[in-house]
Coordinates of C-alpha atoms in Angstrom, one line a residue:
M1 CA 14.4 89.6 26.8
A2 CA 17.3 88.6 27.8
A3 CA 16.2 86.2 30.8
V4 CA 13.9 84.8 28.2
E5 CA 16.9 84.1 25.5
D6 CA 19.1 82.7 28.6
D7 CA 16.2 79.9 29.0
E8 CA 15.7 78.7 25.8
P9 CA 18.8 76.8 25.8
N10 CA 17.7 75.2 28.8
S11 CA 14.7 74.7 27.6
N12 CA 15.8 72.6 23.9
S13 CA 18.3 70.4 26.3
A14 CA 15.1 69.5 28.7
G15 CA 13.1 68.6 25.8
E16 CA 15.8 66.4 24.0
D17 CA 16.5 64.6 27.2
F18 CA 12.6 63.9 27.6
V19 CA 12.6 62.6 24.3
S20 CA 15.5 60.4 24.2
S21 CA 14.3 59.0 27.8
R22 CA 11.5 57.1 25.3
P23 CA 11.4 53.8 23.1
A24 CA 13.2 53.8 20.3
K25 CA 10.8 52.5 17.7
K26 CA 7.6 54.4 19.2
R27 CA 7.5 58.0 20.4
R28 CA 4.9 60.4 21.4
H29 CA 5.5 63.7 19.6
D30 CA 4.1 66.0 22.1
T31 CA 4.3 69.2 20.6
A32 CA 2.2 72.1 21.7
L33 CA 2.1 73.7 18.2
T34 CA 0.8 72.1 15.3
E35 CA 3.3 71.4 12.8
A36 CA 2.9 71.2 9.1
A37 CA 1.7 67.8 7.6
D38 CA 4.9 65.8 6.0
P39 CA 2.9 64.6 2.8
D40 CA 5.9 61.6 2.0
G41 CA 5.8 60.4 6.0
P42 CA 4.0 57.7 7.3
A43 CA 0.7 57.8 8.9
C44 CA 0.2 57.4 12.3
Q45 CA -0.6 53.8 14.2
S46 CA -4.0 54.7 14.7
C47 CA -4.7 55.6 11.1
R48 CA -3.0 52.4 9.9
R49 CA -5.1 50.1 11.7
K50 CA -8.4 51.9 10.9
K51 CA -7.2 52.4 7.4
A52 CA -8.3 55.6 7.9
K53 CA -6.8 59.0 6.0
C54 CA -4.2 60.9 8.1
T55 CA -3.2 64.3 8.1
R56 CA 0.2 63.5 9.2
R57 CA 0.3 66.1 11.4
Q58 CA 1.2 66.0 15.1
P59 CA -1.1 64.8 16.6
C60 CA -3.5 64.3 13.2
S61 CA -7.1 65.2 13.1
A62 CA -8.5 61.9 13.6
C63 CA -6.8 61.3 16.7
V64 CA -7.9 64.7 18.1
R65 CA -11.4 63.8 17.0
Y66 CA -11.6 60.4 18.6
N67 CA -9.1 61.8 21.6
V68 CA -6.7 59.3 21.3
E69 CA -2.5 59.3 21.3
C70 CA -1.3 59.8 18.5
L71 CA 2.0 57.8 17.6
Y72 CA 4.2 57.5 14.8
D73 CA 6.8 55.4 14.0
D74 CA 10.4 56.8 13.8
R75 CA 11.4 54.3 11.2
K76 CA 10.1 54.9 8.3
N77 CA 10.1 51.3 6.3
K78 CA 11.8 51.1 3.0
P79 CA 9.6 50.0 -0.2
G80 CA 11.1 46.6 -2.1
L81 CA 12.7 43.4 -1.5
R82 CA 14.9 42.8 2.0
T83 CA 18.7 43.1 1.6
G84 CA 20.0 39.8 0.3
A85 CA 16.7 38.5 -0.6
V86 CA 17.9 38.3 -4.4
E87 CA 21.2 37.0 -3.9
N88 CA 19.6 34.3 -1.6
L89 CA 16.5 33.4 -4.6
S90 CA 19.8 33.5 -6.9
Q91 CA 21.8 30.8 -4.7
R92 CA 18.7 28.6 -4.7
V93 CA 18.1 28.6 -8.3
A94 CA 21.6 28.0 -9.2
T95 CA 21.5 24.9 -6.8
L96 CA 18.5 23.4 -8.7
E97 CA 20.2 24.0 -12.4
S98 CA 23.2 22.2 -10.7
M99 CA 21.0 19.1 -9.6
F100 CA 19.3 19.0 -13.1
L101 CA 22.4 19.1 -14.9
G102 CA 23.5 16.4 -12.9
Q103 CA 20.8 14.3 -13.7
G104 CA 21.7 15.1 -17.0
V105 CA 25.0 13.9 -17.1
L106 CA 23.6 10.6 -15.5
W107 CA 21.2 10.1 -18.5
Q108 CA 23.7 10.9 -20.7
Q109 CA 25.6 7.9 -19.3
V110 CA 22.9 5.7 -19.4
F111 CA 21.8 6.6 -23.2
N112 CA 25.6 5.4 -24.0
Q113 CA 25.4 2.5 -22.1
L114 CA 21.9 1.5 -24.1
S115 CA 23.5 2.6 -27.4
S116 CA 26.3 0.7 -26.9
L117 CA 24.4 -3.0 -26.3
T118 CA 21.9 -1.8 -29.0
S119 CA 24.7 -1.7 -31.4
Q120 CA 26.5 -4.6 -30.3
E121 CA 23.4 -6.9 -30.8
D122 CA 22.6 -5.5 -34.3
S123 CA 26.0 -6.2 -35.2
S124 CA 26.2 -9.9 -33.5
P125 CA 26.2 -12.7 -36.1
G126 CA 22.9 -14.9 -36.6
R127 CA 20.5 -12.2 -35.3
S128 CA 17.6 -12.4 -37.5
S129 CA 15.9 -9.3 -39.2
K130 CA 13.0 -9.7 -37.1
D131 CA 15.1 -9.6 -34.2
S132 CA 16.7 -6.4 -34.6
G133 CA 14.5 -3.7 -33.1
L134 CA 14.5 -4.0 -28.9
S135 CA 11.1 -4.4 -27.5
L136 CA 9.7 -2.1 -24.7
Q137 CA 10.3 -5.3 -22.5
E138 CA 14.0 -5.5 -23.8
C139 CA 15.0 -1.4 -23.2
A140 CA 12.7 -1.3 -19.9
S141 CA 14.9 -4.5 -18.5
H142 CA 18.5 -3.1 -20.2
L143 CA 17.5 0.5 -18.4
K144 CA 16.9 -1.1 -15.1
S145 CA 20.0 -3.0 -15.7
T146 CA 22.5 0.0 -16.6
L147 CA 20.8 2.1 -13.7
S148 CA 21.3 -0.5 -11.1
T149 CA 25.4 -0.9 -12.6
L150 CA 25.4 3.2 -12.2
A151 CA 23.9 3.0 -8.9
E152 CA 26.3 0.6 -7.3
S153 CA 29.2 2.0 -4.9
G154 CA 30.3 -1.4 -3.6
P155 CA 30.1 -4.9 -2.9
V156 CA 26.8 -6.1 -1.2
A157 CA 26.7 -7.1 1.9
R158 CA 25.8 -10.9 2.0
S159 CA 26.9 -12.1 5.2
A160 CA 23.4 -13.3 5.9
E161 CA 23.4 -15.3 2.5
L162 CA 24.6 -18.3 1.8
D163 CA 27.3 -19.1 -0.1
S164 CA 26.1 -19.1 -3.9
S165 CA 28.3 -22.2 -4.5
Q166 CA 26.0 -24.0 -2.0
W167 CA 22.6 -23.2 -4.0
P168 CA 21.1 -25.7 -6.3
E169 CA 22.3 -25.5 -10.0
F170 CA 18.9 -23.7 -10.9
L171 CA 19.8 -20.9 -8.8
Q172 CA 23.1 -20.5 -9.3
N173 CA 22.5 -17.9 -12.3
T174 CA 20.2 -15.6 -9.6
D175 CA 22.3 -13.7 -8.0
T176 CA 20.8 -10.8 -6.0
R177 CA 23.5 -8.2 -6.9
P178 CA 22.9 -5.8 -9.6
T179 CA 24.6 -7.4 -12.7
R180 CA 24.2 -6.9 -16.6
P181 CA 23.4 -10.2 -17.9
S182 CA 25.0 -10.5 -21.8
G183 CA 24.0 -12.9 -24.4
D184 CA 21.4 -15.4 -23.8
A185 CA 21.4 -15.3 -20.8
C186 CA 20.3 -11.8 -21.1
K187 CA 17.1 -13.4 -23.5
R188 CA 16.5 -15.5 -20.6
C189 CA 16.1 -13.1 -18.0
L190 CA 14.3 -10.8 -19.7
A191 CA 11.7 -13.1 -20.1
L192 CA 11.0 -12.6 -16.3
P193 CA 8.9 -10.5 -15.0
Y194 CA 11.8 -8.5 -13.2
Q195 CA 16.0 -9.1 -13.1
D196 CA 16.2 -10.6 -9.8
S197 CA 13.1 -13.0 -10.4
A198 CA 14.3 -16.7 -9.3
S199 CA 14.6 -19.1 -11.4
L200 CA 12.3 -22.1 -11.2
P201 CA 13.4 -25.4 -10.7
P202 CA 13.3 -28.1 -13.6
T203 CA 10.2 -29.2 -14.7
D204 CA 10.3 -32.8 -13.4
L205 CA 10.7 -31.1 -9.9
V206 CA 8.0 -28.8 -9.7
D207 CA 6.1 -31.6 -10.8
S208 CA 7.0 -33.6 -7.6
L209 CA 6.5 -30.7 -5.4
V210 CA 2.9 -29.8 -7.0
D211 CA 2.4 -33.7 -5.7
I212 CA 3.4 -33.2 -2.4
Y213 CA 1.1 -29.8 -2.3
F214 CA -2.0 -31.9 -3.4
A215 CA -1.2 -34.2 -1.0
N216 CA -0.4 -32.0 2.6
L217 CA -1.7 -28.4 1.9
H218 CA -4.7 -28.6 -0.8
P219 CA -7.2 -30.1 1.8
W220 CA -6.7 -26.9 4.3
I221 CA -6.7 -24.5 1.5
P222 CA -9.0 -26.3 -1.3
M223 CA -8.9 -23.7 -4.2
L224 CA -7.3 -25.4 -6.8
H225 CA -9.2 -27.8 -8.7
V226 CA -7.0 -30.8 -9.5
R227 CA -7.8 -32.1 -12.6
E228 CA -8.0 -28.6 -14.2
F229 CA -4.6 -27.7 -12.5
R230 CA -3.1 -30.4 -13.8
E231 CA -4.3 -29.8 -17.7
R232 CA -2.8 -26.5 -17.3
M233 CA 0.4 -28.0 -16.3
A234 CA 0.8 -29.9 -19.2
D235 CA -0.3 -27.2 -21.7
A236 CA 2.5 -25.2 -23.0
A237 CA 0.5 -22.1 -23.4
E238 CA -1.2 -21.7 -20.3
R239 CA 1.8 -23.3 -18.0
P240 CA 3.3 -19.7 -17.7
R241 CA 0.6 -18.2 -16.4
L242 CA 0.8 -20.4 -13.3
R243 CA 4.2 -19.7 -12.5
N244 CA 3.7 -17.6 -9.4
I245 CA 1.9 -20.4 -7.8
F246 CA 4.7 -22.8 -9.1
Q247 CA 7.0 -20.2 -7.0
A248 CA 4.4 -20.1 -3.7
I249 CA 4.1 -24.0 -4.1
V250 CA 8.5 -24.5 -4.1
S251 CA 8.5 -22.2 -1.2
T252 CA 5.8 -24.0 0.7
C253 CA 7.0 -27.6 0.2
A254 CA 10.2 -27.5 -0.6
R255 CA 11.2 -28.9 3.1
F256 CA 8.9 -31.9 2.5
S257 CA 10.8 -33.0 -0.3
D258 CA 14.0 -35.4 -0.2
D259 CA 15.0 -34.4 -3.5
A260 CA 19.2 -33.9 -3.4
R261 CA 18.9 -31.1 -6.2
L262 CA 16.8 -28.9 -3.5
G263 CA 20.1 -29.0 -1.2
S264 CA 20.6 -28.5 2.3
P265 CA 18.1 -27.7 4.8
E266 CA 19.8 -24.3 5.3
T267 CA 19.9 -24.2 1.4
K268 CA 15.7 -24.7 1.5
A269 CA 15.0 -22.1 4.2
Q270 CA 16.9 -19.6 2.1
M271 CA 15.2 -20.9 -1.0
T272 CA 11.8 -20.6 0.7
K273 CA 12.4 -17.0 2.0
R274 CA 13.4 -16.6 -1.7
Y275 CA 10.6 -17.6 -3.2
R276 CA 8.0 -16.3 -1.0
Q277 CA 9.4 -12.8 -1.7
A278 CA 9.1 -13.3 -5.4
V279 CA 5.6 -14.4 -5.1
I280 CA 5.0 -11.1 -2.9
V281 CA 6.8 -9.1 -5.4
E282 CA 4.9 -10.7 -8.6
S283 CA 1.4 -10.3 -6.9
M284 CA 1.6 -6.9 -6.2
E285 CA 2.3 -5.7 -9.9
S286 CA -0.6 -7.3 -11.3
F287 CA -4.3 -8.4 -10.6
S288 CA -5.5 -11.8 -11.1
V289 CA -7.1 -15.0 -9.7
E290 CA -3.6 -16.7 -9.6
N291 CA -1.3 -14.1 -8.0
L292 CA -4.4 -14.0 -5.5
Q293 CA -4.0 -17.9 -5.3
A294 CA -0.2 -17.7 -5.0
L295 CA -0.4 -15.4 -1.7
I296 CA -2.9 -17.4 -0.2
I297 CA -0.9 -20.2 -0.1
C298 CA 2.3 -18.4 1.1
A299 CA 0.2 -16.8 4.3
F300 CA -1.1 -20.1 5.0
D301 CA 1.9 -21.4 5.0
T302 CA 3.4 -18.5 7.0
I303 CA 0.2 -18.7 9.7
G304 CA 0.7 -21.9 10.2
S305 CA 4.2 -21.8 10.8
G306 CA 3.6 -19.5 14.0
R307 CA 4.9 -16.1 12.3
G308 CA 1.5 -14.7 11.9
P309 CA 2.6 -11.3 12.0
S310 CA 4.9 -11.6 8.7
A311 CA 1.2 -12.6 7.3
W312 CA -1.4 -9.7 8.5
S313 CA -0.1 -7.5 5.8
I314 CA -0.5 -10.1 3.3
V315 CA -3.7 -10.8 4.4
G316 CA -5.1 -7.1 4.4
S317 CA -3.8 -6.7 0.9
M318 CA -5.5 -10.1 -0.1
T319 CA -8.9 -8.8 1.1
R320 CA -8.6 -5.3 -0.7
T321 CA -7.7 -7.6 -3.5
V322 CA -10.8 -9.7 -3.9
E323 CA -12.9 -6.7 -3.4
Q324 CA -11.3 -5.1 -6.4
L325 CA -11.3 -8.3 -8.2
Q326 CA -15.4 -8.3 -7.4
L327 CA -14.8 -11.9 -5.8
S328 CA -16.8 -11.1 -2.9
V329 CA -20.4 -11.0 -4.9
E330 CA -21.4 -13.6 -7.0
E331 CA -21.6 -12.7 -10.7
D332 CA -25.3 -13.2 -11.0
Q333 CA -26.0 -10.7 -8.3
T334 CA -23.7 -7.8 -9.3
P335 CA -25.7 -4.9 -9.9
P336 CA -26.0 -3.2 -13.4
A337 CA -24.1 0.0 -13.8
R338 CA -26.6 3.0 -13.6
A339 CA -23.9 5.5 -12.4
L340 CA -22.1 7.8 -14.8
I341 CA -19.0 5.9 -13.5
K342 CA -18.2 2.6 -14.2
R343 CA -16.0 0.2 -11.9
I344 CA -13.3 -1.3 -13.3
A345 CA -13.8 -5.2 -14.1
F346 CA -10.6 -7.1 -14.1
L347 CA -12.0 -10.3 -14.8
K348 CA -13.4 -11.9 -17.8
P349 CA -16.7 -13.8 -16.7
C350 CA -16.5 -17.5 -15.9
K351 CA -16.6 -19.9 -19.0
T352 CA -17.4 -22.8 -16.8
W353 CA -19.1 -23.5 -13.6
V354 CA -15.7 -25.3 -12.6
E355 CA -14.0 -21.4 -12.7
L356 CA -17.0 -20.3 -10.9
E357 CA -17.0 -22.6 -8.2
E358 CA -13.0 -21.5 -8.4
R359 CA -13.2 -18.2 -7.6
R360 CA -16.1 -18.6 -4.7
R361 CA -13.5 -21.0 -3.3
V362 CA -10.9 -18.5 -3.6
F363 CA -13.0 -15.7 -1.8
W364 CA -13.5 -17.9 1.1
N365 CA -9.9 -18.9 1.8
T366 CA -9.2 -15.5 2.0
F367 CA -12.2 -14.6 4.1
L368 CA -10.6 -17.5 6.5
L369 CA -7.3 -15.9 6.8
D370 CA -9.1 -12.6 7.4
R371 CA -11.1 -14.1 10.3
F372 CA -7.8 -15.9 11.7
C373 CA -6.0 -12.8 11.8
S374 CA -9.3 -10.8 13.3
I375 CA -9.4 -13.6 16.1
A376 CA -5.3 -13.9 17.1
T377 CA -5.2 -9.7 17.2
G378 CA -8.4 -8.7 18.0
W379 CA -8.5 -5.9 15.5
N380 CA -11.8 -5.6 13.0
F381 CA -12.3 -8.0 10.4
S382 CA -12.0 -6.5 7.0
L383 CA -14.4 -8.6 5.0
T384 CA -18.2 -7.5 6.4
S385 CA -21.7 -8.1 5.3
A386 CA -21.7 -4.4 3.6
D387 CA -19.5 -6.0 1.0
V388 CA -19.6 -9.6 0.8
K389 CA -22.6 -11.7 -1.1
R390 CA -21.3 -15.0 -1.4
R391 CA -22.8 -18.5 -1.5
L392 CA -21.3 -21.2 0.0
P393 CA -18.2 -23.6 -1.5
C394 CA -20.3 -27.0 -2.4
E395 CA -18.8 -30.3 -1.4
G396 CA -15.3 -31.4 -2.9
A397 CA -16.2 -34.3 -4.6
L398 CA -19.3 -32.4 -6.3
W399 CA -16.3 -29.9 -7.4
E400 CA -13.9 -32.3 -8.7
A401 CA -16.9 -34.1 -10.6
G402 CA -17.4 -30.8 -12.7
H403 CA -20.7 -31.4 -13.1
P404 CA -23.1 -28.1 -12.3
L405 CA -25.4 -28.6 -9.2
Q406 CA -29.1 -28.6 -9.7
T407 CA -29.6 -26.7 -6.4
P408 CA -27.2 -24.2 -5.9
T409 CA -26.0 -23.8 -2.7
P410 CA -27.0 -21.6 0.1
Y411 CA -26.0 -17.9 0.6
F412 CA -23.9 -17.2 3.8
G413 CA -24.4 -13.9 6.4
V414 CA -21.2 -12.6 7.8
A415 CA -21.2 -10.0 10.6
D416 CA -21.1 -5.9 10.1
P417 CA -18.9 -4.3 12.7
S418 CA -20.1 -1.2 11.7
S419 CA -23.7 -1.9 13.0
G420 CA -22.2 -1.7 16.8
T421 CA -22.3 -4.0 19.7
N422 CA -25.8 -3.8 20.0
G423 CA -26.8 -4.7 16.4
P424 CA -28.3 -7.9 15.4
L425 CA -26.1 -11.0 14.3
P426 CA -26.3 -12.2 10.9
A427 CA -28.6 -14.9 10.5
A428 CA -27.6 -18.6 10.6
R429 CA -27.7 -21.0 7.8
P430 CA -31.5 -22.7 8.1
E431 CA -30.8 -26.3 9.1
G432 CA -31.8 -28.6 6.0
E433 CA -31.1 -25.7 3.4
A434 CA -29.1 -27.6 0.4
Q435 CA -27.8 -29.9 3.1
D436 CA -26.5 -32.5 0.6
S437 CA -24.3 -29.9 -1.8
I438 CA -22.2 -28.6 1.1
G439 CA -19.4 -30.2 2.7
G440 CA -17.0 -29.8 5.3
F441 CA -15.1 -26.7 3.7
A442 CA -18.8 -25.1 4.2
Y443 CA -18.6 -26.0 7.8
C444 CA -15.3 -24.9 8.4
I445 CA -16.8 -21.2 7.4
E446 CA -19.4 -21.4 9.5
A447 CA -17.8 -22.8 12.7
T448 CA -15.0 -19.5 11.9
E449 CA -17.4 -17.0 11.6
S450 CA -19.1 -18.4 14.8
L451 CA -16.0 -18.3 16.8
S452 CA -14.9 -14.5 15.3
L453 CA -18.4 -13.6 16.6
V454 CA -17.9 -15.0 20.3
T455 CA -14.3 -13.3 20.2
S456 CA -16.1 -10.0 19.4
F457 CA -18.5 -10.0 21.8
F458 CA -16.0 -10.9 24.8
L459 CA -13.2 -7.9 23.4
Q460 CA -15.9 -5.0 22.6
Q461 CA -19.0 -5.9 24.5
A462 CA -18.1 -3.9 27.6
V463 CA -20.6 -4.2 30.5
D464 CA -20.8 -2.2 33.8
V465 CA -22.5 -4.2 36.2
T466 CA -23.6 -1.7 38.7
K467 CA -26.0 -0.8 36.0
P468 CA -29.0 -2.9 35.2
Q469 CA -29.9 -1.8 31.8
E470 CA -26.4 -3.0 30.5
V471 CA -26.3 -6.0 32.1
Q472 CA -30.0 -6.8 30.5
M473 CA -28.3 -6.1 26.8
W474 CA -25.4 -7.9 27.5
L475 CA -27.5 -11.0 28.6
L476 CA -30.0 -10.5 25.7
K477 CA -26.7 -10.8 23.1
F478 CA -24.8 -13.7 25.0
K479 CA -28.5 -15.6 24.6
Q480 CA -28.3 -14.7 20.8
L481 CA -24.8 -16.1 20.7
D482 CA -25.7 -19.0 22.5
L483 CA -29.2 -19.9 20.2
R484 CA -26.7 -19.3 17.4
L485 CA -24.4 -22.3 18.3
V486 CA -26.7 -24.8 19.5
Q487 CA -28.5 -24.3 15.8

């Protein structure tokens, strides 16, 4: 008995050394005797993986039955959130509260500024009773001005701009720095679509630039009916609707004018950039035929000046706009709405044949610019046969006369890149079909489409000369293009 008692301490110490030599997280409890189950202890790893009931013995009954190793985690995970999680969430909530508090202080300053402006205008003498309340447009303009003033942290860098004293007189009060107008100047500014919009030149100067436009640019992009456009210019109610077109004409034709009021060539260059940006901004804010015409003028001038990449985004926007305005289809070809949801119609039906032809020409000018960009870049064109069903424009003299055609112009088929490189070409217009009603503009459209087809063919029609079948398909497509060109 003494020998056995002397051996017990040694065996215990050896067991402790054996257990301590194992990993800290996962140890196998090799106990010869089955111990009582701990109801509060964790289940073994095998039972947790199988989501089975564990007897929490060492080894448990499930591990004994399946003859697997019974392993327990020495460290028992405590339920609840980790230490510091509540403090972290509290800090994040406090940060959000501080942000909202700062916004509240800023808006309080804005409201105080607006209240002071309103009280000053209400107390000003000579203010009629019908003008006592601020309109929505005036409040929005005051809010923009106040936000710009509060956000201004320093002087605006104007190293690339000309000195304001060098600007023409009609641009002296259109500084791009955010300032708050007052009095009559504020009322003039509120009439503009946005605060930094450039003022138009005097009326007589605008009219002279319109004459330059019709003499130099109109033959290349014939989309304005000369007689009706001048009648709208003379109408006091219609002239404001042409403002964006006037800005585009000033931007493109100022360099052709010798009027001293336009300033030096450097001033004209800055003016061109200023009005071009104004046209783009105003055209993106609303959909109308006039805004689309202004974009066409600016895009044509940009491409003609050798700055094609600057016009690509404008042309891309124009191609989407003509589809949204439904200018890519004839009015009589618009299918009746049978679906549950009807497409939004932005334009009213045309009142006269002249207006109908003008919208048709707006589309075809956009079509030509889209094809020019596609030819120059090698990109796929945006307007395809899936979206386009338009008649060719009529001869210019017939349009200027204003008499509806007895025989309408023929439809023109455009290419569809979705049909693949081996797809059929669009059918050419039969010779003699409404030959007397079409003119140079229609022929330009046909020639541009043929050039686009040739460019797409040589860019996209890959051929492996070692495969006779591919060579045969390439020759077949080549003959189709050749027949289209000689017709």
